Amino acid sequence: MVTGSRIISFSVNSRHCSLPVTSREMLLDVLRNRLELTGAKRGCSSGSCGACTIVVNGSAVRSCRYPAFKADGCEIITVEGLAEIDTLHPLQAAFLSSGAVQCGYCTPGMLMSAYALLLRNARPDRTDVRRALKGNLCRCTGYLPIENAVLAAAESLRNQTAPRDTGWGVGQSPWRIDGIEKVTGRALFSADYNFPDMVHAAPVWTPVPSGRIVNIEPNDALAIPGVIRVLTWKDIPGLNAVGRWKADRPVLAEHAIRFWGDCVALVIAQSPETARAAAGKVIVKTVPVPGIYSMEDALEPGASPIWETGNTASAMVVKKEGKPDAENQTAIVEDRFETGFIEHALLETEAAVAHIDSDGVLTVIGPSQNVFFDRLELMRILGIPPRQSHRIRVIQAHTGGAFGKREDMIAQPLAALACWITRRPAKVVLNREESFRSTTKRHPVRIIHRSAVDSTGRVRSLEIDLKADTGAYASWAPNILRKSLVHSTGPYDIPSVRLAGQSVYTNSAFSGAMRGFGATQSLLAAEYHMNHIAGMLKMDPLEFRIKNALVNHSQTATGQELTGTDALPPVLHAAARRFRWPGPARGRQVKGNISIGYGIAGAFYGIGYGNGIPDKGQAEIRIDPDGNAHLATGAVDYGQGSSTVLLQIALETLGTPRSSAYLETGDTKRTPDSGSTVASRQTFVTGNAVLKACTRLKQILLPVAADLLKADPQTIEIHSGKWKSRGHGEISWNDLISEAFRRNLNLVQKARYFNPTEPLDPSTGQGDVYRTYAFAAACSEVSVNLKNGKIRVIRMTCAHDSGRIIHPELAKSQVTGGAVMAAGLVLSEEYRVKEGIPQTLDFNTYQLMRFGDVPDIDVVFVETPDPLGPMGAKGLGEPATLAAAPAILNAVTDAAGIQFNRIPVTPEILLSKLPAR
Amino acid sequence: MKSVRFRVNGHPVTVDVPPAMSLQTVLRDVLNLTGTKDGCRGGECGACTVLVDGEPVNSCLIPVCQIQDREVITIEAFERPGEPHPLIRAFAEQNAVQCGFCTPGMILSAAGLLAENPRPDRETIRTVLAGNICRCTGYENIFRATDIRY
């Protein structure tokens, strides 16, 4: 027994436990580390995210802040205790039926908060749900699906029924493929993995945001019992760099310190506590170097270069000359718009485990957006030569949110190094502060618009100057800049454009991919500008947008002609109609201190990598003799739902019953490379690969079915698991497969789908840069309190043309999640950095939208089947934020009667800009 | 429960276990060294062979309390980065491995023999390895591998 500890007894999920605990131990540590109950998650360790919520004696508590000794004699229920052996609790079932689960990291805490609510209130209303769950953060769903699930569960508990799974056809909303794991707490996220004899590693961070390392002194750390090694850059066997486009970010900094998130050393110890304590004892001596903390300073002539190549990471232009129409030009409108750093705020912090298999293969388990990219980079770091990629295996763990951040690895190289060097399994888990300081952010931008508008309200030409702060390292700087610039006109048909973009290095932070990949900021700025023009022309913002909208056969800024789509007008009209857009008659309505305003905005988004970058999806399907269909693809699902959608496409094509189908994803050893889960591309690209593989298999099975049915193959239809021909009856999947095996047919099919695009001309920025575009429009009603500055989004309508919708509930959950993320972007979120030192390192200072802040969101899908998409589908993940953000900003502008050319518009900023009353 | 202290592959270990627990169980289930195999628990198959103070023994037959302060070598000690151990190399080159289940025991028995007698004749090899059963190879390749003496 450890000194200072006492034995406590309690019951967890009806099982009795008795164990010694120290006074410092929190209940979450006991559950996760000692009882192997890893369902409750760690999100912040400060009680502000709710992911660790459990129920103690009937009340929801934050177990990360609940001292374990207080649980003595208590009855504890965790997410693992909700379901009875095979029967889900109605709450769990309702979460799955309502699209309330995406990444699943907040799910255990949400379920337990809701469970405690239902214990004391069998008839909660919306307000009760919001109050009970206000301490639980969710970054994916936008809360509304969760609210609906809790209300549905309450009803089914009263009626003694439970929501059930539906069919798996395209257009239905079955329970997501990883849903049951996620609602029962069985789903393993990276930090939930444990291996025998595992070591734990903790990073040592730079003490300055800009400087040079003079000396790293590990002796004090090494003197602590349980410390195994302290690694520095000298211990890295291969290339000391991470970065897919440019390998520039050191795993462990060598000499130069370029930002506050640089990792200097790695302490490996027997326990996580020892590793952390020892990391604090490593002395890092540095000489400060004056840092550059703004784009202006970085571009100042004679500014000291952050990289040898200078302070410009990337630059590009897009130029399209339309017909001059000088006589009709009337107004020139100019605007300037700015944004700050935005944090993804993934509920799961960065974590990874690595171990060496019996055959000597290093296996790294971590969050991921592309296990194959991760493998390439890890090989390079460990010095594994090319063409020996079998020596390392990367497996995607369940991933607690991604939104672009998981494209730049943080924990995986550290865990891989610790394992490679000690030859023991190794684990690295960053805490929330480390996550904030070290990971990528959304690029801050400064955009200047200059439009020429004719007397009819048509924008004739647009000049844009866009500068983006990529921070200390490049990440995907040129690609993000390109997506930003290509979309910077907004979804409008503008005959002449001159767009110039530049991505700039600073020492402020580290920018990378985040939902929208640069287009979020440029579309927001464009819609701010368009609203400004409409206002100046005294035109209804809707009418103005329709007048300028991209339509079928319009040309985008890059000269790409749109085909096979009605583009923007259908979604704008759909949003306006459902929202009951007040139209030209509307005016600012002030009652007392409250002013109500309305905003509208449109967006478009290129699906896939674009720009001629090889964009491939691969899928393999194999039917086993018992009729089981095994589908494999490298496409990772981090909660947005691609796995479920891909399986739906397969089942719809083949008529395989769900119970006979299995999908494997995200494992470099067992699944074929399907590219990154980015750019809203997986439904479109890998969906097409799955469709192709399954269609080939179907062609093999059709003659068999025709013989069995004694029917013409042309007449055979597949419907709810049966192959049918009118007048010839039907056969089951099992009979069909038995016969196919009797005939020794090849029931293994692989397919690749290639999504061709054109690189933009480097001098003009012209070209067919994306294969297809999704369209979105949103309307928003906002109230502004003119006295205290509080802004509330009251209701929104979001209309999306993402082609045919495969899974409506998951799609809706994407849209509500995107809209709420957009509200945070516009109203509250900013990762503030002062002279290179971040000021927002927790969820109290970095303010996310919470349950109570969420508006009513009406989601409309305008399902124009895409001629190239699988079953007509396009992408949706990123478009979900794009139109929502400017719709909210424009509504705030409308309600306040003043323009805000910088986000976020916080109550303080609003008040400071309001004219004195 | 008894606290037993000994060395495994050069590392000191202390285990708190029932004194009659076999060395095999301690190695496999307590110390997670699963290279030592469990074939019969009766000392008949030799799959659990390890070296105790250099002497090959059936670890399934030895109560761990008898190991106090002694030196145990298991198959895991033969794993090393870079150039493989000569005996491992000989087993691989002579195709002395098929299913691999008897292999750890065979290698430990052979290693014990070679430590004592670096140039054994074929008859000695046969006699010493007689306690290790192999169902796959027909033994010939194993004898040859042991005979190579790199």
PDB file of C-alpha atoms in Angstrom, chain A residues 89-101 110-111 114 118 124 129 133 143-157 163 183 809 851:
ATOM      1  CA  HIS A  89     -30.494   1.676 -22.921  1.00  0.00           C
ATOM      2  CA  PRO A  90     -33.149   3.786 -24.718  1.00  0.00           C
ATOM      3  CA  LEU A  91     -30.796   6.782 -24.442  1.00  0.00           C
ATOM      4  CA  GLN A  92     -28.099   4.920 -26.325  1.00  0.00           C
ATOM      5  CA  ALA A  93     -30.551   3.783 -28.980  1.00  0.00           C
ATOM      6  CA  ALA A  94     -31.968   7.293 -29.316  1.00  0.00           C
ATOM      7  CA  PHE A  95     -28.464   8.754 -29.729  1.00  0.00           C
ATOM      8  CA  LEU A  96     -27.920   6.387 -32.648  1.00  0.00           C
ATOM      9  CA  SER A  97     -31.286   7.025 -34.256  1.00  0.00           C
ATOM     10  CA  SER A  98     -30.971  10.811 -33.988  1.00  0.00           C
ATOM     11  CA  GLY A  99     -27.501  11.257 -35.470  1.00  0.00           C
ATOM     12  CA  ALA A 100     -26.285  12.369 -32.034  1.00  0.00           C
ATOM     13  CA  VAL A 101     -22.990  10.495 -32.332  1.00  0.00           C
ATOM     14  CA  MET A 110     -23.327  13.343 -22.805  1.00  0.00           C
ATOM     15  CA  LEU A 111     -25.066  10.035 -22.150  1.00  0.00           C
ATOM     16  CA  ALA A 114     -28.604  12.834 -19.804  1.00  0.00           C
ATOM     17  CA  LEU A 118     -33.790  11.307 -16.725  1.00  0.00           C
ATOM     18  CA  PRO A 124     -37.814  16.960 -19.449  1.00  0.00           C
ATOM     19  CA  VAL A 129     -32.105  19.174 -21.412  1.00  0.00           C
ATOM     20  CA  LEU A 133     -26.119  19.215 -20.537  1.00  0.00           C
ATOM     21  CA  TYR A 143     -25.907  19.724 -29.959  1.00  0.00           C
ATOM     22  CA  LEU A 144     -29.348  19.662 -31.587  1.00  0.00           C
ATOM     23  CA  PRO A 145     -29.226  15.971 -32.529  1.00  0.00           C
ATOM     24  CA  ILE A 146     -28.251  15.245 -28.910  1.00  0.00           C
ATOM     25  CA  GLU A 147     -31.144  17.313 -27.607  1.00  0.00           C
ATOM     26  CA  ASN A 148     -33.523  15.447 -29.905  1.00  0.00           C
ATOM     27  CA  ALA A 149     -32.089  12.129 -28.750  1.00  0.00           C
ATOM     28  CA  VAL A 150     -32.567  12.902 -25.052  1.00  0.00           C
ATOM     29  CA  LEU A 151     -36.171  14.013 -25.622  1.00  0.00           C
ATOM     30  CA  ALA A 152     -36.860  10.889 -27.708  1.00  0.00           C
ATOM     31  CA  ALA A 153     -35.298   8.677 -25.038  1.00  0.00           C
ATOM     32  CA  ALA A 154     -37.414  10.248 -22.320  1.00  0.00           C
ATOM     33  CA  GLU A 155     -40.485   9.516 -24.365  1.00  0.00           C
ATOM     34  CA  SER A 156     -39.516   5.949 -25.078  1.00  0.00           C
ATOM     35  CA  LEU A 157     -38.736   5.333 -21.395  1.00  0.00           C
ATOM     36  CA  PRO A 163     -35.802   3.484 -30.925  1.00  0.00           C
ATOM     37  CA  VAL A 183     -22.489   4.565 -27.074  1.00  0.00           C
ATOM     38  CA  GLU A 809     -29.545  11.935 -40.142  1.00  0.00           C
ATOM     39  CA  PHE A 851     -25.585  23.613 -25.418  1.00  0.00           C
TER      40      PHE A 851
END
